[in-house]
């Protein structure tokens, strides 16, 4: 089955700096890659997603890039703010609507 | 936007009893819902895929007789933890996708189960 690896497991950045989280996946048939933000005691919230027919997608301070050949995708957060502090998860599925496989998560701390 | 309501948010039960968790899609119909389990500081692990009107599909290693899933309508799926033990204590999260028009997976707010 699909295996998703996520790095780093923890990331500490200064407010205003950028944060980058990287994920690799094993199943070349995967074609939907969402990113979620999870705050303590809450369910994950979708922040951005990308499908395999697109190499990059941006939404304000957040961007995701996808390299299908290398089977990896990355989350970029620019101009980080303290409220960006949370756990971020990448995920992959073979089709939109199929089961998701999650990465191990990255705990991001933005220091003011 | 799509909203999934999960109840209860917290529950404490005694060993040996059963606990039911509800997952409702409030503003869309969901033929398919997913149930996850999350231990502290760990990732989400898929337990089962719930399909309206049919049996759930359980992931390898998940006991179907212990974690009963019922998806009786297009807006409600329930997870019942039967004969709960302390090792069942965890954070349980559901997600749903719309029957028509995929717009992403919407997650519930989770249920913190503590078995004493």
XYZ file of N, CA and C in Angstrom:
684
model
N 0.813 -1.197 0.000
C 0.000 0.000 0.000
C 0.851 1.252 0.000
N 0.188 2.374 -0.017
C 0.870 3.665 -0.052
C 1.611 3.926 1.263
N 2.775 4.554 1.153
C 3.541 4.980 2.312
C 3.956 6.431 2.098
N 3.666 7.281 3.069
C 4.001 8.692 2.964
C 4.967 9.062 4.082
N 6.127 9.583 3.707
C 7.140 10.019 4.661
C 7.146 11.544 4.699
N 7.252 12.100 5.899
C 7.200 13.560 6.062
C 8.375 14.025 6.896
N 9.008 15.135 6.466
C 10.158 15.691 7.169
C 10.126 17.225 7.113
N 10.587 17.914 8.153
C 11.062 17.356 9.419
C 9.892 17.034 10.347
N 10.157 16.416 11.454
C 9.107 16.124 12.416
C 8.805 17.345 13.277
N 9.812 18.190 13.483
C 9.601 19.455 14.189
C 10.336 20.555 13.432
N 9.779 21.753 13.502
C 10.353 22.885 12.782
C 10.082 24.146 13.581
N 11.154 24.826 13.932
C 11.034 26.075 14.676
C 11.555 27.203 13.794
N 10.741 28.227 13.597
C 11.136 29.356 12.748
C 10.819 30.660 13.460
N 11.528 31.690 13.042
C 11.283 33.024 13.589
C 10.128 33.649 12.810
N 9.312 34.378 13.505
C 8.191 35.059 12.845
C 8.690 35.859 11.649
N 7.990 35.688 10.530
C 8.379 36.402 9.317
C 9.224 35.575 8.363
N 9.855 34.523 8.909
C 10.653 33.641 8.049
C 9.732 32.652 7.332
N 10.341 31.888 6.424
C 9.578 30.874 5.688
C 9.746 29.504 6.322
N 8.757 28.660 6.106
C 8.805 27.273 6.591
C 8.539 26.345 5.418
N 9.317 25.278 5.343
C 9.159 24.300 4.262
C 9.058 22.903 4.861
N 8.051 22.181 4.442
C 7.848 20.796 4.891
C 7.803 19.911 3.645
N 8.513 18.787 3.712
C 8.618 17.927 2.540
C 8.022 16.544 2.790
N 7.383 16.001 1.755
C 6.813 14.665 1.843
C 7.173 13.864 0.602
N 7.374 12.576 0.807
C 7.563 11.664 -0.315
C 6.497 10.574 -0.230
N 6.107 10.059 -1.385
C 5.115 8.989 -1.397
C 5.645 7.832 -2.235
N 5.077 6.669 -2.025
C 5.637 5.477 -2.658
C 4.834 5.000 -3.878
N 3.539 5.251 -3.904
C 2.678 4.711 -4.954
C 2.533 5.713 -6.101
N 3.082 5.362 -7.237
C 3.042 6.275 -8.386
C 1.617 6.507 -8.890
N 0.665 5.681 -8.439
C -0.729 5.862 -8.846
C -1.423 6.968 -8.050
N -0.814 7.430 -6.969
C -1.414 8.506 -6.177
C -1.485 9.767 -7.007
N -2.611 10.482 -6.904
C -2.746 11.678 -7.725
C -3.439 12.832 -7.022
N -3.695 12.699 -5.723
C -4.300 13.789 -4.964
C -3.512 13.967 -3.678
N -3.061 15.222 -3.421
C -2.138 15.472 -2.316
C -2.603 16.688 -1.517
N -3.308 16.456 -0.419
C -3.748 17.574 0.427
C -2.790 17.806 1.592
N -2.836 19.018 2.125
C -2.109 19.366 3.334
C -3.118 19.835 4.380
N -2.891 19.384 5.620
C -3.807 19.734 6.696
C -3.059 20.394 7.845
N -3.767 21.271 8.528
C -3.262 21.907 9.750
C -4.120 21.398 10.895
N -3.480 20.923 11.942
C -4.226 20.427 13.089
C -3.775 21.154 14.352
N -4.713 21.772 15.006
C -4.437 22.415 16.288
C -4.810 21.453 17.410
N -4.259 21.697 18.567
C -4.393 20.772 19.684
C -5.854 20.479 20.015
N -6.208 19.201 20.034
C -7.548 18.798 20.413
C -8.606 18.998 19.350
N -8.172 19.291 18.121
C -9.131 19.528 17.047
C -8.868 18.596 15.873
N -9.833 18.548 14.963
C -9.651 17.760 13.763
C -8.805 18.511 12.745
N -8.249 17.813 11.761
C -7.428 18.473 10.732
C -8.275 19.393 9.854
N -7.660 20.486 9.434
C -8.314 21.404 8.508
C -7.496 21.502 7.238
N -8.162 21.366 6.117
C -7.481 21.464 4.827
C -6.962 22.887 4.617
N -5.686 23.007 4.270
C -5.149 24.331 3.977
C -4.855 24.514 2.499
N -4.473 23.449 1.822
C -4.239 23.516 0.385
C -4.128 22.098 -0.142
N -4.457 21.903 -1.399
C -4.292 20.588 -2.001
C -3.833 20.749 -3.440
N -3.310 19.667 -4.004
C -2.829 19.703 -5.380
C -3.097 18.357 -6.028
N -3.411 18.390 -7.298
C -3.626 17.149 -8.035
C -2.453 16.927 -8.984
N -2.325 15.711 -9.449
C -1.107 15.322 -10.152
C -0.947 15.975 -11.513
N -1.967 16.634 -12.007
C -1.838 17.294 -13.308
C -1.332 18.732 -13.169
N -0.973 19.104 -11.931
C -0.502 20.455 -11.649
C 0.817 20.368 -10.905
N 1.767 21.251 -11.218
C 3.063 21.204 -10.559
C 3.173 22.116 -9.352
N 2.328 23.154 -9.330
C 2.429 24.113 -8.233
C 1.086 24.794 -8.039
N 0.799 25.111 -6.794
C -0.440 25.818 -6.474
C -0.171 26.762 -5.322
N -0.757 27.956 -5.399
C -0.488 28.951 -4.372
C -1.777 29.577 -3.874
N -1.809 29.842 -2.577
C -2.954 30.520 -1.971
C -2.425 31.454 -0.907
N -2.264 32.712 -1.262
C -1.740 33.743 -0.366
C -0.360 33.341 0.134
N -0.185 33.105 1.443
C 1.146 32.800 1.970
C 1.527 31.328 1.864
N 0.623 30.523 1.345
C 0.851 29.076 1.298
C 0.986 28.616 -0.141
N 1.946 27.732 -0.380
C 2.134 27.161 -1.703
C 2.500 25.695 -1.570
N 2.130 24.919 -2.560
C 2.507 23.513 -2.598
C 3.104 23.221 -3.958
N 4.183 22.445 -3.973
C 4.807 22.021 -5.218
C 4.785 20.506 -5.286
N 4.686 19.980 -6.483
C 4.617 18.532 -6.692
C 5.588 18.127 -7.782
N 6.396 17.119 -7.484
C 7.301 16.525 -8.470
C 6.897 15.063 -8.613
N 6.129 14.775 -9.656
C 5.621 13.415 -9.840
C 6.731 12.424 -10.136
N 7.726 12.869 -10.869
C 8.814 11.960 -11.243
C 9.553 11.484 -10.007
N 9.824 12.420 -9.111
C 10.549 12.088 -7.888
C 9.616 11.614 -6.783
N 8.338 11.721 -7.005
C 7.317 11.340 -6.024
C 7.500 12.093 -4.708
N 7.621 13.414 -4.823
C 7.621 14.205 -3.597
C 6.891 15.520 -3.791
N 6.364 16.021 -2.706
C 5.644 17.290 -2.718
C 5.969 18.047 -1.449
N 5.900 19.367 -1.542
C 6.344 20.220 -0.445
C 5.333 21.320 -0.152
N 5.295 21.711 1.102
C 4.474 22.832 1.559
C 5.392 23.989 1.911
N 5.071 25.157 1.397
C 5.855 26.356 1.672
C 4.940 27.382 2.331
N 5.348 27.861 3.488
C 4.619 28.932 4.169
C 5.550 30.127 4.265
N 5.155 31.232 3.688
C 5.981 32.439 3.739
C 5.446 33.388 4.806
N 6.323 34.295 5.236
C 5.950 35.321 6.215
C 5.184 34.698 7.396
N 5.802 33.731 8.013
C 5.116 32.995 9.074
C 4.688 33.906 10.231
N 3.569 33.516 10.827
C 3.010 34.266 11.946
C 2.795 33.301 13.113
N 2.735 33.803 14.340
C 2.544 32.899 15.492
C 1.331 31.990 15.349
N 0.292 32.455 14.697
C -0.902 31.620 14.541
C -0.717 30.480 13.540
N 0.435 30.465 12.868
C 0.760 29.330 12.001
C 1.283 28.147 12.811
N 1.565 28.364 14.088
C 2.051 27.282 14.948
C 0.971 26.219 15.084
N 1.315 24.984 14.721
C 0.363 23.871 14.725
C 1.106 22.632 14.229
N 0.383 21.533 14.098
C 0.940 20.339 13.470
C 0.383 20.269 12.046
N 1.268 20.053 11.106
C 0.895 19.982 9.703
C 1.088 18.548 9.195
N 0.094 18.078 8.451
C 0.153 16.737 7.883
C 0.016 16.807 6.370
N 0.840 16.038 5.675
C 0.617 15.827 4.262
C -0.119 14.499 4.106
N -0.732 14.295 2.966
C -1.459 13.057 2.716
C -1.484 12.789 1.217
N -1.810 11.555 0.869
C -1.898 11.173 -0.540
C -3.018 10.168 -0.726
N -3.645 10.221 -1.898
C -4.637 9.204 -2.240
C -4.580 8.944 -3.741
N -5.077 7.772 -4.118
C -5.015 7.383 -5.519
C -6.021 8.134 -6.361
N -7.061 8.617 -5.722
C -8.051 9.400 -6.436
C -8.803 10.216 -5.418
N -9.261 11.355 -5.832
C -10.052 12.186 -4.935
C -11.269 11.384 -4.500
N -11.399 11.153 -3.204
C -12.505 10.357 -2.698
C -12.081 8.999 -2.195
N -10.885 8.566 -2.571
C -10.355 7.317 -2.025
C -9.733 7.579 -0.657
N -9.358 6.520 0.025
C -8.800 6.706 1.365
C -7.476 7.447 1.293
N -7.247 8.259 2.325
C -6.041 9.044 2.439
C -5.002 8.313 3.271
N -3.737 8.435 2.874
C -2.626 7.974 3.693
C -1.878 9.207 4.169
N -1.698 9.318 5.478
C -1.086 10.505 6.058
C 0.400 10.325 6.304
N 1.131 11.432 6.210
C 2.500 11.474 6.670
C 2.519 11.545 8.193
N 3.720 11.503 8.758
C 3.856 11.448 10.207
C 3.599 12.759 10.926
N 3.537 13.858 10.192
C 3.251 15.149 10.813
C 4.496 15.958 11.098
N 4.346 17.287 11.058
C 5.417 18.219 11.406
C 4.871 19.217 12.407
N 5.520 19.289 13.541
C 5.123 20.266 14.561
C 5.871 21.558 14.286
N 5.132 22.600 13.910
C 5.730 23.884 13.568
C 5.528 24.866 14.707
N 6.617 25.496 15.109
C 6.561 26.536 16.138
C 7.100 27.825 15.544
N 6.275 28.847 15.542
C 6.697 30.151 15.049
C 6.947 31.040 16.253
N 8.194 31.438 16.410
C 8.581 32.237 17.575
C 8.444 33.727 17.266
N 7.747 34.450 18.144
C 7.555 35.888 17.883
C 8.851 36.667 18.099
N -19.229 26.574 3.548
C -18.413 25.415 3.238
C -18.950 24.166 3.904
N -18.370 23.027 3.516
C -18.794 21.745 4.059
C -18.459 21.649 5.545
N -19.417 21.134 6.309
C -19.228 21.011 7.747
C -19.561 19.591 8.187
N -18.668 19.029 8.999
C -18.899 17.713 9.589
C -18.937 17.887 11.105
N -20.021 17.421 11.702
C -20.195 17.526 13.144
C -19.944 16.167 13.786
N -19.129 16.160 14.818
C -18.795 14.912 15.494
C -19.138 15.044 16.978
N -19.838 14.028 17.499
C -20.243 14.045 18.904
C -20.118 12.670 19.541
N -19.766 12.605 20.822
C -19.402 13.750 21.661
C -17.962 14.196 21.403
N -17.577 15.334 21.937
C -16.196 15.785 21.777
C -15.293 15.097 22.803
N -15.867 14.787 23.950
C -15.111 14.063 24.975
C -16.035 13.074 25.640
N -15.506 11.910 25.978
C -16.292 10.921 26.709
C -15.364 10.084 27.571
N -15.828 9.837 28.781
C -15.121 8.955 29.706
C -16.052 7.785 29.998
N -15.545 6.586 29.854
C -16.389 5.422 30.122
C -15.605 4.400 30.938
N -16.344 3.495 31.534
C -15.715 2.450 32.343
C -15.339 1.263 31.456
N -14.313 0.546 31.855
C -13.905 -0.649 31.127
C -15.073 -1.612 31.007
N -15.216 -2.169 29.814
C -16.274 -3.141 29.593
C -17.544 -2.576 29.011
N -17.670 -1.267 29.044
C -18.878 -0.648 28.481
C -18.644 -0.280 27.024
N -19.709 0.130 26.358
C -19.623 0.514 24.946
C -19.875 2.004 24.792
N -19.271 2.588 23.799
C -19.401 4.017 23.543
C -19.694 4.235 22.067
N -20.672 5.100 21.798
C -21.022 5.404 20.412
C -20.595 6.826 20.064
N -19.949 6.975 18.923
C -19.528 8.289 18.424
C -20.265 8.544 17.111
N -20.805 9.745 16.986
C -21.571 10.093 15.789
C -20.810 11.075 14.904
N -20.965 10.888 13.619
C -20.359 11.773 12.622
C -21.435 12.165 11.629
N -21.732 13.461 11.565
C -22.794 13.947 10.695
C -22.281 14.971 9.693
N -22.653 14.805 8.450
C -22.386 15.840 7.454
C -23.589 16.778 7.493
N -23.356 18.054 7.786
C -24.453 18.971 8.071
C -25.063 19.595 6.819
N -24.263 19.846 5.819
C -24.784 20.580 4.665
C -24.494 19.875 3.348
N -24.206 18.586 3.419
C -24.010 17.819 2.189
C -24.271 16.348 2.479
N -24.529 15.617 1.424
C -24.719 14.178 1.566
C -23.387 13.481 1.347
N -23.146 12.452 2.148
C -21.863 11.760 2.111
C -22.092 10.255 2.024
N -21.877 9.715 0.843
C -21.974 8.270 0.681
C -20.843 7.570 1.418
N -19.693 8.248 1.471
C -18.508 7.650 2.070
C -17.989 8.517 3.213
N -17.724 7.861 4.331
C -17.087 8.531 5.468
C -15.931 7.654 5.935
N -14.984 8.258 6.594
C -13.798 7.548 7.054
C -13.644 7.747 8.559
N -13.148 6.715 9.223
C -12.882 6.808 10.655
C -11.394 6.605 10.896
N -10.822 7.531 11.690
C -9.397 7.498 12.014
C -9.223 7.433 13.530
N -8.039 6.974 13.891
C -7.635 6.956 15.292
C -6.292 7.663 15.374
N -6.113 8.480 16.397
C -4.879 9.237 16.549
C -4.408 9.167 17.993
N -3.217 8.620 18.194
C -2.606 8.602 19.510
C -1.830 9.896 19.687
N -1.557 10.274 20.963
C -0.861 11.549 21.223
C 0.436 11.683 20.433
N 0.604 12.822 19.810
C 1.794 13.181 19.048
C 2.072 12.214 17.893
N 1.035 11.567 17.402
C 1.195 10.678 16.262
C 0.255 11.090 15.134
N 0.408 10.409 14.029
C -0.394 10.739 12.856
C -1.767 10.065 12.922
N -2.594 10.350 11.936
C -3.906 9.731 11.843
C -3.771 8.371 11.156
N -4.364 7.377 11.778
C -4.355 6.040 11.211
C -5.771 5.668 10.806
N -5.968 5.338 9.536
C -7.294 4.976 9.058
C -7.723 3.649 9.677
N -8.923 3.658 10.248
C -9.472 2.433 10.827
C -10.384 1.728 9.822
N -11.260 2.513 9.196
C -12.249 1.905 8.315
C -12.873 2.950 7.406
N -13.389 2.454 6.296
C -14.147 3.271 5.357
C -15.601 2.870 5.476
N -16.438 3.850 5.725
C -17.861 3.609 5.952
C -18.651 3.989 4.706
N -19.449 3.065 4.201
C -20.234 3.305 2.997
C -21.725 3.188 3.313
N -22.469 4.188 2.913
C -23.901 4.209 3.183
C -24.589 2.997 2.568
N -25.324 2.293 3.406
C -26.113 1.163 2.934
C -25.345 -0.130 2.736
N -24.075 -0.158 3.068
C -23.313 -1.395 2.931
C -22.341 -1.536 4.094
N -21.671 -2.674 4.136
C -20.742 -2.918 5.234
C -19.503 -2.045 5.105
N -18.954 -1.710 6.249
C -17.729 -0.918 6.254
C -16.544 -1.776 5.832
N -15.544 -1.115 5.300
C -14.292 -1.780 4.930
C -13.255 -1.431 5.978
N -12.759 -2.440 6.676
C -11.816 -2.213 7.767
C -10.379 -2.384 7.286
N -9.487 -1.580 7.857
C -8.071 -1.706 7.554
C -7.510 -2.926 8.280
N -6.417 -3.413 7.760
C -5.777 -4.589 8.350
C -5.422 -4.324 9.797
N -5.763 -5.270 10.653
C -5.439 -5.148 12.057
C -6.518 -4.495 12.899
N -7.549 -3.969 12.293
C -8.644 -3.351 13.037
C -9.749 -4.376 13.239
N -10.129 -4.583 14.497
C -11.128 -5.597 14.813
C -12.533 -5.085 14.506
N -13.174 -5.651 13.530
C -14.487 -5.174 13.125
C -15.558 -5.435 14.180
N -15.362 -6.476 14.994
C -16.352 -6.764 16.033
C -16.197 -5.840 17.229
N -15.061 -5.206 17.348
C -14.830 -4.292 18.440
C -15.222 -2.867 18.053
N -14.938 -2.509 16.832
C -15.250 -1.168 16.330
C -16.364 -1.295 15.284
N -17.600 -1.181 15.781
C -18.758 -1.359 14.914
C -19.100 -0.055 14.215
N -19.230 -0.126 12.909
C -19.540 1.067 12.125
C -20.876 0.867 11.424
N -21.715 1.902 11.543
C -23.014 1.894 10.893
C -23.194 3.182 10.117
N -23.534 3.071 8.858
C -23.713 4.252 7.995
C -25.103 4.144 7.387
N -26.094 4.447 8.227
C -27.485 4.168 7.872
C -28.125 5.219 6.978
N -27.521 6.402 6.915
C -28.098 7.440 6.064
C -26.975 8.191 5.367
N -27.333 9.049 4.449
C -26.338 9.782 3.675
C -25.696 10.912 4.469
N -26.134 11.118 5.716
C -25.547 12.188 6.516
C -25.042 11.719 7.875
N -25.122 10.435 8.161
C -24.740 9.972 9.495
C -24.000 8.643 9.453
N -22.846 8.630 10.097
C -22.111 7.393 10.331
C -21.807 7.333 11.822
N -21.883 6.129 12.399
C -21.560 5.988 13.809
C -20.489 4.928 14.008
N -19.635 5.181 14.994
C -18.598 4.247 15.403
C -18.901 3.860 16.845
N -19.084 2.571 17.094
C -19.307 2.095 18.452
C -18.103 1.280 18.887
N -17.486 1.716 19.967
C -16.376 0.979 20.562
C -16.995 0.051 21.594
N -16.964 -1.232 21.341
C -17.609 -2.203 22.221
C -16.614 -2.759 23.243
N -17.127 -3.065 24.414
C -16.322 -3.624 25.487
C -14.982 -2.873 25.585
N -15.095 -1.598 25.830
C -13.913 -0.730 25.797
C -12.914 -1.087 26.897
N -11.637 -0.977 26.568
C -10.548 -1.183 27.512
C -9.671 0.062 27.519
N -8.859 0.240 28.553
C -7.998 1.429 28.608
C -7.154 1.634 27.362
N -6.728 0.567 26.716
C -5.904 0.727 25.512
C -6.691 1.272 24.320
N -8.024 1.337 24.452
C -8.844 1.947 23.407
C -8.899 3.468 23.566
N -8.368 3.968 24.664
C -8.345 5.414 24.876
C -7.539 6.063 23.751
N -8.143 7.032 23.101
C -7.504 7.651 21.944
C -8.366 8.814 21.464
N -7.882 9.468 20.424
C -8.625 10.540 19.754
C -9.178 9.943 18.463
N -10.488 9.916 18.329
C -11.125 9.341 17.147
C -11.665 10.478 16.278
N -11.370 10.412 14.987
C -11.752 11.484 14.066
C -12.444 10.877 12.851
N -13.514 11.521 12.416
C -14.170 11.067 11.198
C -13.959 12.105 10.094
N -14.099 11.681 8.862
C -14.103 12.619 7.748
C -15.136 12.156 6.730
N -15.578 13.069 5.917
C -16.608 12.760 4.931
C -16.298 13.449 3.615
N -16.724 12.821 2.545
C -16.603 13.436 1.232
C -17.993 13.492 0.616
N -18.278 14.525 -0.154
C -19.627 14.663 -0.702
C -19.924 13.597 -1.756
N -21.190 13.207 -1.810
C -21.623 12.232 -2.809
C -21.433 12.779 -4.218
N -21.649 14.088 -4.357
C -21.473 14.697 -5.671
C -20.501 15.858 -5.585
N -19.604 15.924 -6.515
C -18.703 17.064 -6.575
C -17.637 17.035 -5.505
N -16.488 16.455 -5.810
C -15.442 16.358 -4.785
C -14.841 17.726 -4.521
N -14.835 18.089 -3.230
C -14.241 19.362 -2.843
C -13.262 19.176 -1.710
N -12.824 17.944 -1.531
C -11.891 17.675 -0.450
C -12.548 16.857 0.649
N -11.718 16.390 1.548
C -12.194 15.618 2.692
C -12.438 16.593 3.837
N -13.630 16.569 4.404
C -13.940 17.430 5.548
C -13.892 16.590 6.812
N -13.140 17.072 7.786
C -12.963 16.322 9.022
C -13.848 16.859 10.134
N -14.261 15.937 11.008
C -14.940 16.349 12.213
C -13.930 16.879 13.222
N -14.426 17.344 14.350
C -13.560 17.961 15.358
C -12.945 16.939 16.302
N -13.318 15.654 16.127
C -12.688 14.619 16.922
C -13.407 14.322 18.227
N -13.170 13.112 18.741
C -13.731 12.666 20.021
C -12.603 12.093 20.863
N -12.426 12.683 22.037
C -11.400 12.182 22.965
C -12.059 11.129 23.845
N -11.677 9.861 23.666
C -12.222 8.766 24.465
C -11.218 8.370 25.533
N -11.687 8.361 26.766
C -10.872 7.889 27.886
C -11.606 6.736 28.547
N -10.958 5.595 28.617
C -11.554 4.417 29.251
C -10.848 4.198 30.580
N -11.641 4.174 31.657
C -11.046 4.045 33.001
C -11.427 2.706 33.639
